[in-house]
Amino acid sequence: MANLIDGRAIAKKVRAEVREEVAHLQAQGLTPHLVVLLVGDDPASQIYVRNKARAAEKVGIRSTTYHLPADTPEPALLEFIQDLNTQDDVHGILVQLPLPPHLDSQRILEAIDPQKDVDGLHPENLGRLLAGHPRFLPCTPQGILRMLQEISYNLEGKEAVVVGRSTIVGKPMALLLLQHHATVTMVHSRTRDLAAHTKRADILVVAAGRASLIRGEMVKAGAVVIDVGINRMPDGTLRGDVAFEEVSERAAWITPVPGGVGPMTVAMLLKNTVQAAKLQVGL
Ligand code: NDP
């Protein structure tokens, strides 16, 4: 049976570290401030935004959430972001995705000051990651890296397979694994034989958004399996992209859903916000 990588427990540890750093900054008169923009009424996004705001406040980070109407015109949103960019007491700006279809997400993300881009999705920050000099790491891959560090997993020379190639998870994950000297394969919906790749993986990161895509026989014995997927089932429960029971029989380590990668993502956002505040005051 696989060992569980307990995202909730590790995230708690990260939050304690952040809380300590925030207290230290506050003693110097600096309170990190995160602004979250939610456009429209996507129910999942509303929950995520609420969780982020709560998590921020619990560690002493000031948080402000702006809930804008679903029909907010793009120029108005761009202007809103520009205004936040110029406010010295705003250190982190996060635009919750997905945005309503009439808004060009790329244009919106590019409008955020790269020094306040705590999600790490501005092309300048992604470019820095590609160049091997990251500033803000996207929260989910950063959280996964921290999980691997917590289990003292040495990536050097390992076969890493990343399922999914999104800008938020798959691509930055692959770059981070590469930076840590893994041999990285990326697979996606056009990959011919998914299992042939996943079976080779010493470390398998799955971010496809397809419930139970990865079955037991697709996993190498002794692998580390990280399940990023969050799929809401018709009965209301959440399920990952990995068939947990089956894969647990083969893997050495596995993350649960819920309670795995999700809490880590939020914890890393807090870390990035503190980093942004320090960056902006030159600490
Ligand atoms: P996207 O939909 O942007 O990307 C999904 C990727 O998976 C695409 O690259 C797609 O390939 C690939 N894919 C889809 N189906 C298959 C398949 N059958 N075989 C192989 N590859 C496939 O999703 P995200 O990266 O944003 O998110 C992925 C999942 O992770 C979702 O469930 C999301 O909710 C969850 N998530 C969880 C987070 C957390 O904190 N736990 C944070 C962010 C996301 P192609 O490019 O060819 O279409």
XYZ file of N, CA, C and O in Angstrom, residues 42-160:
476
model
N -19.259 32.026 -11.320
C -18.913 30.603 -11.349
C -18.856 30.076 -9.910
O -18.087 30.594 -9.089
N -19.677 29.057 -9.575
C -19.754 28.635 -8.166
C -18.421 28.109 -7.629
O -18.053 28.411 -6.494
N -17.697 27.313 -8.443
C -16.417 26.777 -7.959
C -15.443 27.929 -7.697
O -14.746 27.948 -6.675
N -15.416 28.912 -8.614
C -14.509 30.046 -8.442
C -14.832 30.811 -7.162
O -13.939 31.275 -6.466
N -16.126 30.931 -6.870
C -16.513 31.658 -5.651
C -15.952 30.963 -4.413
O -15.463 31.610 -3.482
N -15.996 29.630 -4.429
C -15.461 28.874 -3.282
C -13.943 29.069 -3.198
O -13.394 29.347 -2.129
N -13.254 28.947 -4.338
C -11.789 29.092 -4.344
C -11.386 30.463 -3.817
O -10.465 30.590 -3.015
N -12.095 31.494 -4.286
C -11.756 32.865 -3.897
C -11.962 33.060 -2.394
O -11.135 33.649 -1.703
N -13.059 32.505 -1.898
C -13.340 32.621 -0.461
C -12.237 31.911 0.348
O -11.737 32.432 1.339
N -11.852 30.719 -0.110
C -10.796 29.961 0.590
C -9.479 30.728 0.613
O -8.779 30.757 1.617
N -9.159 31.355 -0.509
C -7.897 32.096 -0.596
C -7.915 33.281 0.360
O -6.941 33.535 1.071
N -9.034 34.008 0.369
C -9.144 35.190 1.244
C -9.042 34.778 2.703
O -8.314 35.382 3.490
N -9.737 33.701 3.060
C -9.705 33.223 4.446
C -8.308 32.793 4.852
O -7.818 33.142 5.921
N -7.679 32.033 3.958
C -6.325 31.534 4.252
C -5.366 32.703 4.437
O -4.507 32.678 5.331
N -5.518 33.745 3.621
C -4.642 34.911 3.722
C -4.817 35.571 5.086
O -3.844 35.832 5.800
N -6.076 35.805 5.437
C -6.329 36.515 6.696
C -5.813 35.737 7.895
O -5.292 36.317 8.839
N -5.906 34.407 7.826
C -5.466 33.578 8.961
C -3.972 33.691 9.235
O -3.524 33.423 10.339
N -3.200 34.030 8.205
C -1.752 34.152 8.435
C -1.338 35.617 8.581
O -0.156 35.924 8.631
N -2.330 36.520 8.628
C -2.016 37.934 8.843
C -1.835 38.736 7.565
O -1.468 39.906 7.610
N -2.084 38.109 6.413
C -2.028 38.835 5.144
C -3.366 39.560 4.971
O -4.425 38.953 5.169
N -3.302 40.862 4.628
C -4.542 41.583 4.357
C -5.083 41.108 3.020
O -4.302 40.929 2.075
N -6.375 40.876 2.949
C -6.911 40.441 1.654
C -8.150 41.244 1.294
O -8.965 41.577 2.156
N -8.251 41.606 0.032
C -9.423 42.312 -0.473
C -9.920 41.551 -1.693
O -9.120 41.207 -2.572
N -11.202 41.249 -1.714
C -11.784 40.578 -2.870
C -12.747 41.548 -3.565
O -13.600 42.150 -2.909
N -12.576 41.708 -4.865
C -13.527 42.488 -5.654
C -14.318 41.519 -6.515
O -13.728 40.754 -7.281
N -15.619 41.554 -6.350
C -16.497 40.684 -7.141
C -17.149 41.556 -8.225
O -18.005 42.380 -7.922
N -16.711 41.385 -9.454
C -17.214 42.212 -10.544
C -18.279 41.444 -11.328
O -18.233 40.211 -11.421
N -19.232 42.161 -11.914
C -20.307 41.474 -12.648
C -19.789 40.700 -13.861
O -18.754 41.062 -14.446
N -20.509 39.641 -14.213
C -20.100 38.759 -15.324
C -19.966 39.528 -16.639
O -19.188 39.141 -17.515
N -20.733 40.625 -16.790
C -20.694 41.360 -18.067
C -19.730 42.551 -18.018
O -19.827 43.461 -18.844
N -18.800 42.533 -17.069
C -17.814 43.624 -16.992
C -17.080 43.736 -18.331
O -16.511 42.746 -18.808
N -17.084 44.925 -18.960
C -16.380 45.043 -20.245
C -14.860 44.943 -20.044
O -14.348 45.354 -19.000
N -14.188 44.420 -21.042
C -12.734 44.213 -20.922
C -11.974 45.512 -20.593
O -11.114 45.505 -19.702
N -12.288 46.644 -21.283
C -11.544 47.868 -20.955
C -11.701 48.265 -19.484
O -10.757 48.733 -18.856
N -12.889 48.025 -18.933
C -13.123 48.389 -17.531
C -12.262 47.515 -16.610
O -11.671 47.997 -15.639
N -12.177 46.226 -16.930
C -11.368 45.320 -16.106
C -9.884 45.676 -16.209
O -9.155 45.705 -15.206
N -9.448 45.993 -17.423
C -8.043 46.378 -17.618
C -7.718 47.637 -16.816
O -6.667 47.725 -16.170
N -8.655 48.573 -16.838
C -8.456 49.821 -16.086
C -8.396 49.542 -14.583
O -7.564 50.101 -13.859
N -9.245 48.634 -14.135
C -9.283 48.250 -12.719
C -7.923 47.686 -12.306
O -7.367 48.037 -11.260
N -7.382 46.834 -13.153
C -6.080 46.212 -12.845
C -4.968 47.268 -12.864
O -4.112 47.294 -11.975
N -5.025 48.159 -13.852
C -4.012 49.225 -13.930
C -4.002 50.047 -12.647
O -2.941 50.412 -12.131
N -5.183 50.319 -12.162
C -5.303 51.109 -10.939
C -4.658 50.360 -9.759
O -3.913 50.937 -8.967
N -4.916 49.049 -9.661
C -4.311 48.243 -8.582
C -2.787 48.208 -8.729
O -2.056 48.238 -7.741
N -2.332 48.164 -9.972
C -0.879 48.143 -10.227
C -0.188 49.354 -9.600
O 0.950 49.254 -9.145
N -0.890 50.496 -9.613
C -0.253 51.736 -9.143
C -0.392 51.927 -7.629
O 0.219 52.831 -7.080
N -1.199 51.099 -6.981
C -1.390 51.300 -5.532
C -0.256 50.634 -4.748
O -0.100 49.409 -4.784
N 0.500 51.467 -4.025
C 1.664 50.953 -3.300
C 1.306 49.948 -2.212
O 2.130 49.122 -1.842
N 0.092 50.059 -1.676
C -0.254 49.130 -0.588
C -0.908 47.842 -1.107
O -1.389 47.031 -0.329
N -0.909 47.646 -2.409
C -1.367 46.363 -2.976
C -0.129 45.615 -3.477
O 0.579 46.093 -4.349
N 0.132 44.451 -2.880
C 1.366 43.735 -3.244
C 1.136 42.573 -4.196
O 2.004 42.240 -4.994
N -0.031 41.947 -4.077
C -0.329 40.805 -4.946
C -1.680 40.990 -5.614
O -2.630 41.442 -4.964
N -1.749 40.664 -6.909
C -3.027 40.739 -7.633
C -3.278 39.379 -8.277
O -2.409 38.853 -8.979
N -4.451 38.848 -8.003
C -4.799 37.546 -8.586
C -6.141 37.661 -9.288
O -7.108 38.136 -8.688
N -6.186 37.287 -10.536
C -7.455 37.243 -11.262
C -7.891 35.780 -11.307
O -7.178 34.930 -11.857
N -9.025 35.498 -10.683
C -9.481 34.112 -10.636
C -9.916 33.645 -12.024
O -10.712 34.310 -12.689
N -9.390 32.518 -12.435
C -9.757 31.922 -13.729
C -10.732 30.779 -13.489
O -10.707 30.196 -12.402
N -11.572 30.388 -14.419
C -11.703 30.963 -15.753
C -12.495 32.278 -15.738
O -13.345 32.485 -14.863
N -12.230 33.120 -16.725
C -12.977 34.368 -16.886
C -14.161 34.127 -17.820
O -14.120 33.193 -18.638
N -15.187 34.963 -17.740
C -16.292 34.830 -18.697
C -15.747 34.909 -20.138
O -14.732 35.576 -20.375
N -16.419 34.219 -21.068
C -15.863 34.038 -22.413
C -15.588 35.322 -23.201
O -14.733 35.324 -24.081
N -16.274 36.433 -22.878
C -16.033 37.655 -23.667
C -14.715 38.332 -23.269
O -14.292 39.280 -23.907
N -14.082 37.830 -22.207
C -12.821 38.444 -21.764
C -11.641 37.609 -22.247
O -11.662 36.381 -22.160
N -10.606 38.282 -22.733
C -9.409 37.606 -23.225
C -8.456 37.398 -22.033
O -7.782 38.333 -21.591
N -8.422 36.155 -21.513
C -7.650 35.873 -20.293
C -6.195 36.294 -20.436
O -5.601 36.842 -19.511
N -5.645 36.020 -21.611
C -4.232 36.327 -21.816
C -3.987 37.834 -21.662
O -3.057 38.263 -20.973
N -4.851 38.615 -22.302
C -4.689 40.074 -22.225
C -4.832 40.550 -20.769
O -4.111 41.427 -20.313
N -5.765 39.950 -20.057
C -6.001 40.350 -18.657
C -4.775 40.004 -17.812
O -4.282 40.825 -17.035
N -4.258 38.776 -17.975
C -3.098 38.366 -17.168
C -1.888 39.238 -17.478
O -1.099 39.564 -16.599
N -1.747 39.627 -18.734
C -0.606 40.453 -19.135
C -0.694 41.870 -18.581
O 0.301 42.588 -18.550
N -1.917 42.268 -18.172
C -2.084 43.626 -17.636
C -1.577 43.739 -16.197
O -1.314 44.837 -15.710
N -1.431 42.599 -15.529
C -0.990 42.636 -14.121
C 0.496 42.983 -14.067
O 1.299 42.433 -14.830
N 0.855 43.897 -13.167
C 2.264 44.209 -12.959
C 3.007 42.899 -12.604
O 2.640 42.240 -11.631
N 4.032 42.516 -13.376
C 4.712 41.239 -13.113
C 5.246 41.113 -11.682
O 5.341 40.009 -11.156
N 5.508 42.244 -11.037
C 5.997 42.190 -9.645
C 4.869 41.910 -8.657
O 5.110 41.668 -7.484
N 3.606 42.004 -9.141
C 2.450 41.734 -8.268
C 1.733 40.445 -8.689
O 0.687 40.106 -8.143
N 2.321 39.752 -9.646
C 1.680 38.587 -10.268
C 1.899 37.327 -9.420
O 2.700 36.455 -9.764
N 1.143 37.233 -8.320
C 1.379 36.156 -7.354
C 0.958 34.773 -7.862
O 1.305 33.760 -7.267
N 0.227 34.729 -8.959
C -0.115 33.435 -9.571
C 1.015 32.962 -10.493
O 1.019 31.811 -10.933
N 1.918 33.858 -10.813
C 3.074 33.489 -11.653
C 2.715 33.197 -13.097
O 3.423 32.463 -13.779
N 1.619 33.785 -13.585
C 1.144 33.438 -14.928
C 1.398 34.534 -15.963
O 1.082 34.370 -17.138
N 1.967 35.663 -15.532
C 2.345 36.699 -16.500
C 3.483 36.152 -17.368
O 4.373 35.452 -16.866
N 3.467 36.465 -18.684
C 4.514 35.917 -19.556
C 5.941 36.227 -19.066
O 6.842 35.406 -19.267
N 6.107 37.372 -18.418
C 7.457 37.669 -17.907
C 7.876 36.650 -16.841
O 9.011 36.164 -16.836
N 6.941 36.304 -15.969
C 7.280 35.335 -14.918
C 7.410 33.920 -15.468
O 8.282 33.160 -15.041
N 6.559 33.580 -16.436
C 6.696 32.258 -17.075
C 8.019 32.194 -17.838
O 8.693 31.170 -17.834
N 8.371 33.309 -18.478
C 9.629 33.370 -19.227
C 10.832 33.209 -18.310
O 11.793 32.517 -18.637
N 10.753 33.830 -17.138
C 11.849 33.692 -16.171
C 11.989 32.244 -15.726
O 13.095 31.748 -15.527
N 10.865 31.584 -15.573
C 10.900 30.166 -15.186
C 11.559 29.345 -16.295
O 12.424 28.498 -16.034
N 11.173 29.635 -17.524
C 11.749 28.925 -18.670
C 13.262 29.143 -18.738
O 14.027 28.228 -19.035
N 13.674 30.369 -18.429
C 15.098 30.711 -18.501
C 15.888 30.173 -17.302
O 17.109 30.287 -17.268
N 15.161 29.609 -16.316
C 15.848 29.056 -15.148
C 16.104 30.075 -14.050
O 16.876 29.825 -13.125
N 15.443 31.253 -14.149
C 15.579 32.268 -13.096
C 14.202 32.701 -12.622
O 13.786 33.840 -12.830
N 13.474 31.783 -12.002
C 12.086 32.096 -11.661
C 11.966 33.198 -10.620
O 12.830 33.367 -9.767
N 10.865 33.963 -10.710
C 10.525 34.950 -9.677
C 9.367 34.357 -8.876
O 9.579 33.789 -7.826
N 8.141 34.424 -9.416
C 7.027 33.755 -8.748
C 6.766 32.441 -9.473
O 6.522 32.441 -10.675
N 6.783 31.356 -8.732
C 6.449 30.071 -9.348
C 4.941 29.899 -9.305
O 4.325 30.174 -8.262
N 4.328 29.433 -10.401
C 2.891 29.136 -10.336
C 2.603 28.226 -9.130
O 3.384 27.320 -8.816
N 1.484 28.534 -8.455
C 1.258 27.960 -7.116
C 1.143 26.435 -7.088
O 1.685 25.780 -6.186
N 0.452 25.845 -8.060
C 0.223 24.401 -7.993
C 1.532 23.618 -8.189
O 1.867 22.768 -7.353
N 2.296 23.892 -9.242
C 3.575 23.170 -9.379
C 4.535 23.429 -8.208
O 5.224 22.527 -7.754
N 4.510 24.659 -7.697
C 5.369 24.974 -6.550
C 4.962 24.136 -5.331
O 5.792 23.618 -4.592
N 3.646 23.986 -5.158
C 3.133 23.184 -4.042
C 3.535 21.721 -4.189
O 3.871 21.043 -3.208
N 3.524 21.242 -5.403
C 3.886 19.839 -5.660
C 5.377 19.626 -5.360
O 5.768 18.631 -4.740
N 6.183 20.591 -5.769
C 7.614 20.494 -5.492
C 7.859 20.431 -3.987
O 8.676 19.632 -3.506
N 7.116 21.242 -3.247
C 7.279 21.241 -1.789
C 6.869 19.882 -1.202
O 7.511 19.365 -0.279
N 5.815 19.281 -1.771
C 5.409 17.952 -1.294
C 6.529 16.942 -1.501
O 6.806 16.115 -0.641
N 7.181 17.041 -2.649
C 8.275 16.100 -2.947
C 9.447 16.325 -1.994
O 10.088 15.374 -1.545
N 9.689 17.598 -1.683
C 10.766 17.892 -0.721
C 10.424 17.316 0.650
O 11.289 16.787 1.344
N 9.151 17.402 1.023
C 8.731 16.908 2.339
C 8.929 15.400 2.481
O 9.103 14.906 3.584
N 8.855 14.668 1.375
C 9.089 13.215 1.470
C 10.536 12.886 1.084
O 10.870 11.724 0.822
N 11.362 13.942 1.033
C 12.797 13.804 0.722
C 13.012 13.056 -0.594
O 13.878 12.173 -0.681
N 12.235 13.394 -1.581
C 12.347 12.711 -2.863
C 13.367 13.425 -3.735
O 13.243 14.617 -4.009
N 14.358 12.696 -4.162
C 15.406 13.279 -5.007
C 15.053 13.057 -6.477
O 15.003 11.928 -6.946
N 14.813 14.145 -7.189
C 14.345 14.044 -8.578
C 15.463 13.751 -9.573
O 15.188 13.357 -10.718
N 16.677 13.922 -9.151
C 17.801 13.821 -10.089
C 17.816 12.469 -10.824
O 17.837 11.410 -10.205
N 17.764 12.555 -12.147
C 17.855 11.347 -12.980
C 16.585 10.518 -13.067
O 16.544 9.514 -13.762
N 15.520 10.956 -12.362
C 14.278 10.175 -12.353
C 13.482 10.404 -13.641
O 13.563 11.458 -14.258
N 12.702 9.397 -14.019
C 11.779 9.534 -15.141
C 10.514 10.225 -14.614
O 9.793 9.652 -13.783
N 10.263 11.435 -15.079
C 9.056 12.153 -14.646
C 8.104 12.260 -15.829
O 8.519 12.602 -16.936
